[in-house]
mmCIF file of C-alpha atoms in Angstrom:
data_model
loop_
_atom_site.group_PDB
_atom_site.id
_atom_site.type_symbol
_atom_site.label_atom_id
_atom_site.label_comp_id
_atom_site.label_asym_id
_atom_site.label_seq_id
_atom_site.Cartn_x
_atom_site.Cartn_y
_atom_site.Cartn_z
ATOM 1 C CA UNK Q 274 122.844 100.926 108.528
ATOM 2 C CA UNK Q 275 121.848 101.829 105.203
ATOM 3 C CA UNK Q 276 118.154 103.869 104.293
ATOM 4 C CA UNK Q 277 116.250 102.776 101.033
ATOM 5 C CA UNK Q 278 114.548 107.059 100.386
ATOM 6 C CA UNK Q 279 111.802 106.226 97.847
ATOM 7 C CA UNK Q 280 109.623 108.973 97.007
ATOM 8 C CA UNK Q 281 106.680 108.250 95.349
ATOM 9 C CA UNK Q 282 103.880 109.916 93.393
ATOM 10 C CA UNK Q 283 100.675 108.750 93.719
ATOM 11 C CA UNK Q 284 97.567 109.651 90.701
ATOM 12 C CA UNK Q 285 95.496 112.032 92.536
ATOM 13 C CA UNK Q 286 92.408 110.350 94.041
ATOM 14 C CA UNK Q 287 94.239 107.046 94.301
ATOM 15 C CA UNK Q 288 95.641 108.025 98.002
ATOM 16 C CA UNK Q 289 93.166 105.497 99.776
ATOM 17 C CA UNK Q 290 93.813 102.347 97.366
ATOM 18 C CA UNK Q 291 97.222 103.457 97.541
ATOM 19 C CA UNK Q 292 97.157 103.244 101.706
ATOM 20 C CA UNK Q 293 95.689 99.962 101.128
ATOM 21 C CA UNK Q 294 98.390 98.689 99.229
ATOM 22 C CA UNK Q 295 100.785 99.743 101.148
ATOM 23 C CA UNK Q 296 99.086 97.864 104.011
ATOM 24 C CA UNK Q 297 99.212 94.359 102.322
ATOM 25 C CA UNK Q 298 102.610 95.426 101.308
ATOM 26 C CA UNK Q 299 104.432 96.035 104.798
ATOM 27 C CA UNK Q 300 104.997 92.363 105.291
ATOM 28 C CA UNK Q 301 106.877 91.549 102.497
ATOM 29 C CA UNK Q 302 109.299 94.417 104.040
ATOM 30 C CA UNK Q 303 109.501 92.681 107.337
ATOM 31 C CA UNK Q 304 110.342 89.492 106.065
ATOM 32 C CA UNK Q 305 113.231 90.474 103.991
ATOM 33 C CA UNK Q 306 116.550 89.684 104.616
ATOM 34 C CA UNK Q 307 118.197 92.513 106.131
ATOM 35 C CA UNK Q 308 115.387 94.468 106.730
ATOM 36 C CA UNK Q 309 115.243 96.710 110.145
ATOM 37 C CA UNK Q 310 111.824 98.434 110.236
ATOM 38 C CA UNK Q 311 110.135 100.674 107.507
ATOM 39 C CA UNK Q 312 108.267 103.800 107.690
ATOM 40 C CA UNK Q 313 105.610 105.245 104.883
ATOM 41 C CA UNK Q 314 104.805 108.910 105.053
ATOM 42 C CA UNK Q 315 102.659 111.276 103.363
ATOM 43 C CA UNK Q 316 103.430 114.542 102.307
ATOM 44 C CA UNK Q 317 101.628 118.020 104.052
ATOM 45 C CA UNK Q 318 103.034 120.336 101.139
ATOM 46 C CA UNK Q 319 102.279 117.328 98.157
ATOM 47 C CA UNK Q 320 99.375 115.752 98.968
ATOM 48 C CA UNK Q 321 100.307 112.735 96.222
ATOM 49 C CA UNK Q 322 103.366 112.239 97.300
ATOM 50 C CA UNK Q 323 104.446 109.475 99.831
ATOM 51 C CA UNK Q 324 108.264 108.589 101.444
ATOM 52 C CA UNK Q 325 109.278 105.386 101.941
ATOM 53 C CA UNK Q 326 112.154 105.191 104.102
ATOM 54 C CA UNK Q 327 113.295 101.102 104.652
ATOM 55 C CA UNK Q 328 116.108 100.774 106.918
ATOM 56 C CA UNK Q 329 118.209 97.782 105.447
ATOM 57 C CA UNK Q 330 121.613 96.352 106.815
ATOM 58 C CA UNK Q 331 123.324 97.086 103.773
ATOM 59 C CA UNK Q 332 122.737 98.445 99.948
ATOM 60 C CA UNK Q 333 122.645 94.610 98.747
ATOM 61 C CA UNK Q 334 119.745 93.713 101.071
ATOM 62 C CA UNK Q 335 117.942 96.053 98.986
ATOM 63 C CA UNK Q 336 119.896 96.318 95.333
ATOM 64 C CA UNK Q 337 120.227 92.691 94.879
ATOM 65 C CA UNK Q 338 118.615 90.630 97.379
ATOM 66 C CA UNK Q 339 114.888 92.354 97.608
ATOM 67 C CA UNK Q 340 115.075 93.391 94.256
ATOM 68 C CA UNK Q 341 115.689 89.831 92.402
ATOM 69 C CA UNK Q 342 112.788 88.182 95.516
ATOM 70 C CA UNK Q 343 109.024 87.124 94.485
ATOM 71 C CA UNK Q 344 108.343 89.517 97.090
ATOM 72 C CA UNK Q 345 109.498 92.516 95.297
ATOM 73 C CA UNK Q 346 107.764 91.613 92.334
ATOM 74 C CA UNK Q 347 104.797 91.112 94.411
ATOM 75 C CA UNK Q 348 105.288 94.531 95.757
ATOM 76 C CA UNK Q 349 105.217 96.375 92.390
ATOM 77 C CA UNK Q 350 101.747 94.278 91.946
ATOM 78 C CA UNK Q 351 100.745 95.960 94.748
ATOM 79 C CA UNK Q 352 101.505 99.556 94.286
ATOM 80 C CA UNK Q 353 103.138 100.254 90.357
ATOM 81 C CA UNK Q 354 99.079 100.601 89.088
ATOM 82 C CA UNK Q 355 98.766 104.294 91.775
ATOM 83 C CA UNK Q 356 102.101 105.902 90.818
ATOM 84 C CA UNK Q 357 102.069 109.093 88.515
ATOM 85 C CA UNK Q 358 105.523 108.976 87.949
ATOM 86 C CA UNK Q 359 108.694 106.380 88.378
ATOM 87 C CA UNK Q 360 109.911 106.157 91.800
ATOM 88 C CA UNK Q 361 112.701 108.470 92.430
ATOM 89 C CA UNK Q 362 114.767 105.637 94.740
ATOM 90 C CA UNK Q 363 118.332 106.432 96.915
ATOM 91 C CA UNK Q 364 120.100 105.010 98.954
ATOM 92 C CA UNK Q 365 122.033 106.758 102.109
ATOM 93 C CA UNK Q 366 123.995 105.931 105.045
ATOM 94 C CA UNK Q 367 123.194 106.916 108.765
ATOM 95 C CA UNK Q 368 126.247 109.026 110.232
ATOM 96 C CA UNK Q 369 123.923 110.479 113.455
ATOM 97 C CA UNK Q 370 120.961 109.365 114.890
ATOM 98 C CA UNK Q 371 119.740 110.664 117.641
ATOM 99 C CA UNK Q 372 116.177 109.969 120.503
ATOM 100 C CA UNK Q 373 115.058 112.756 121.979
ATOM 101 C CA UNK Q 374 115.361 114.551 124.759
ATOM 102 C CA UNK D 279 103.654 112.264 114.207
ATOM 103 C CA UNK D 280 104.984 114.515 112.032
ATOM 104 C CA UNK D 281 108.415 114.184 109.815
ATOM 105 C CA UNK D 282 110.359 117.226 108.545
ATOM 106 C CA UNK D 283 112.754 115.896 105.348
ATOM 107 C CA UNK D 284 115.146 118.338 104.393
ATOM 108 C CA UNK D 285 117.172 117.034 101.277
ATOM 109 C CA UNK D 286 120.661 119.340 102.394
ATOM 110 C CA UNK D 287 123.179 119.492 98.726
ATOM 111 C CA UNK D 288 126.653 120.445 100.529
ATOM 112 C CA UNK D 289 129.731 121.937 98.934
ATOM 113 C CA UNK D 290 131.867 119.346 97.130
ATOM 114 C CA UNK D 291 135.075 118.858 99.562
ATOM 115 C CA UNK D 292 133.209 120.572 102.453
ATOM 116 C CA UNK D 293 131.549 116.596 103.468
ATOM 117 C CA UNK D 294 133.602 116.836 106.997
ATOM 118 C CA UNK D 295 133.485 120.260 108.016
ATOM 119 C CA UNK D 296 129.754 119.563 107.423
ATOM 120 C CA UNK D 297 129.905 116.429 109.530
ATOM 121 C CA UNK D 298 131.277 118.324 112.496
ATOM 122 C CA UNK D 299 128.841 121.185 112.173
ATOM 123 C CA UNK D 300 126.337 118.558 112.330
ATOM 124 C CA UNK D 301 127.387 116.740 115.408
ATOM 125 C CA UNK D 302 127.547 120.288 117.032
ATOM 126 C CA UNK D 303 123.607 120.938 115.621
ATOM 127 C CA UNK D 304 122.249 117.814 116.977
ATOM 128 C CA UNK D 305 121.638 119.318 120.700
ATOM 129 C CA UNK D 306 119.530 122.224 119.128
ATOM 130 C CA UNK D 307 117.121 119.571 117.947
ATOM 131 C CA UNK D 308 117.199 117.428 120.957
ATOM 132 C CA UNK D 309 116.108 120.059 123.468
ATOM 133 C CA UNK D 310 113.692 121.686 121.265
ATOM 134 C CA UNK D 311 110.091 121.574 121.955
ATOM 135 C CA UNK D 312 107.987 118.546 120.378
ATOM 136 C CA UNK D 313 111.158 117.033 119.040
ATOM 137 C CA UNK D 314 111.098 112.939 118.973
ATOM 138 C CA UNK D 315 114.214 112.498 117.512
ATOM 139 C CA UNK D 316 116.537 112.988 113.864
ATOM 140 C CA UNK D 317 118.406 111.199 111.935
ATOM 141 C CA UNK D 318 121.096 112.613 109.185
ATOM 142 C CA UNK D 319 121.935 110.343 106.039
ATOM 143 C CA UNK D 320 124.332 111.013 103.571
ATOM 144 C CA UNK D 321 123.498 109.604 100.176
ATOM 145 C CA UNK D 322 125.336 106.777 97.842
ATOM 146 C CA UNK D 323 124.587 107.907 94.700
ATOM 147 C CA UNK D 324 125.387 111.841 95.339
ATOM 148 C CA UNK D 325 127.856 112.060 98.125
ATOM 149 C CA UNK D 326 127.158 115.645 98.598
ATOM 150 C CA UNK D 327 123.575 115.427 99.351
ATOM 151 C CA UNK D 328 122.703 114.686 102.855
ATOM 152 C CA UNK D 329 119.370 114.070 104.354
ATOM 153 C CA UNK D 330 117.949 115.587 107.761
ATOM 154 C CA UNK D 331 115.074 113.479 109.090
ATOM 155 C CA UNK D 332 113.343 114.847 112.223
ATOM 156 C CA UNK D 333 110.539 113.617 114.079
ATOM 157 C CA UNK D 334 108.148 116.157 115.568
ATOM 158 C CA UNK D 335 105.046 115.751 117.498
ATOM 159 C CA UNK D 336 103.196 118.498 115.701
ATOM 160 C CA UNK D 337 104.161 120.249 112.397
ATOM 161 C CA UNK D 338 103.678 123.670 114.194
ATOM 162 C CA UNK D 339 106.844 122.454 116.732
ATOM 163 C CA UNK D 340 109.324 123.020 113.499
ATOM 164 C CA UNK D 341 107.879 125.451 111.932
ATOM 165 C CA UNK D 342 106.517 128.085 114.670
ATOM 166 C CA UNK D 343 108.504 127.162 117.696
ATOM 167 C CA UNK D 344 111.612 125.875 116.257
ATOM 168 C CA UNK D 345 112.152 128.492 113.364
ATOM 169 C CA UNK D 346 111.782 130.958 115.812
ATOM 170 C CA UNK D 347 114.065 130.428 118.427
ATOM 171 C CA UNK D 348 117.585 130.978 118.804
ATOM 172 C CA UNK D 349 118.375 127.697 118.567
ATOM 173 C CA UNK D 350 117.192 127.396 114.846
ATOM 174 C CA UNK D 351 119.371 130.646 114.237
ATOM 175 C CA UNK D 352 121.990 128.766 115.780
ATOM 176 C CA UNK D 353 121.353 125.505 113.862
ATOM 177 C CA UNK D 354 121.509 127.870 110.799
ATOM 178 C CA UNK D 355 125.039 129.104 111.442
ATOM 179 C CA UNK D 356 126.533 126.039 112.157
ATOM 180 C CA UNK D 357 125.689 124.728 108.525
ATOM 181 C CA UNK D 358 124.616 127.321 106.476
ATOM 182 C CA UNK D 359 128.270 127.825 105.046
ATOM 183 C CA UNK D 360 128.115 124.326 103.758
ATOM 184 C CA UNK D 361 125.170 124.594 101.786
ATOM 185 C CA UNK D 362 125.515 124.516 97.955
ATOM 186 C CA UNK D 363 121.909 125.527 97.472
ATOM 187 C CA UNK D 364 119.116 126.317 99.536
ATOM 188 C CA UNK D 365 118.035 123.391 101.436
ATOM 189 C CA UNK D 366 114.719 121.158 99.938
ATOM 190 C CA UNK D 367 112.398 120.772 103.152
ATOM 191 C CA UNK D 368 109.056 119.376 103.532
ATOM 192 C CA UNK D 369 106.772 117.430 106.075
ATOM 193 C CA UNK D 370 104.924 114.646 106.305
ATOM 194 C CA UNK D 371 102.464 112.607 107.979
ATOM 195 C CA UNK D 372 104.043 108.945 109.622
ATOM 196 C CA UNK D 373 100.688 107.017 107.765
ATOM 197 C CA UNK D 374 102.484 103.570 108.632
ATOM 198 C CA UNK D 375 105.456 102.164 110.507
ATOM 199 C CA UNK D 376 107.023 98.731 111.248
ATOM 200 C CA UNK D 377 110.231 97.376 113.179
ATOM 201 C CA UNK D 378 111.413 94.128 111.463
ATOM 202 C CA UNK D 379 110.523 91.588 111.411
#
């Protein structure tokens, strides 16, 4: 399985709207192709800045299917207007996952 | 629930010693206190940057409990030789989460 790690910086005092959008935009996640769950986060130390980890079957469900898809473009509707800064987007591969205890 | 991400750069041609050290780390985190779980990623775009994603149920359970204990000095041992440079970590809040589809 292959992780989409998006960190993103939001304009300070744009965290709510920015919650919001992130809200409307968790379905167009789910109903990729390829997609396996998603998980926002905000940072403790940077109060702006958010994760986005998307776990996607592989780097083309991302790279070339989401990112050519209305729903992408709908996406950066949706959330381009609250970032400070561009997106700093990887991808990475799982090699150990583990549940606890 | 709280997320440590530690962004881990690791000597070029050390990737499988690292791997190892890793799968010989992983029952530090899984018996410590408030631990949910972790996941380790290596990236696409720079091979020798790993990330270390571990859910805790309080932030306090990394850093107090964790950090403290033999196990973290243990955890340190194992893969502190493959570091390049000191480790990026930080931790943040789970604001929104979704298993697809």
């Amino acid at each position: 399985m292959i992780c989409e790690i998006a960190q993103l910086e939001v304009m300070q005092g744009k965290e709510a709207e920015f919650k919001s959008a992130i809200d409307a935009a968790i379905p167009l996640f789910k109903r990729a192709r390829g997609c396996q769950g998603l998980r926002v986060m905000r940072s403790q130390e940077f109060p702006s800045r958010y994760w986005l980890i998307v776990d996607w079957i592989s780097t083309e469900d991302h790279t070339v299917h989401f990112r050519t898809s209305p729903d992408h473009a709908e996406w950066h509707r949706l959330v381009r207007p609250f970032f400070s800064e561009r997106p700093k987007v990887e991808h990475a591969e799982v090699i150990a996952e583990s549940i606890a205890p």
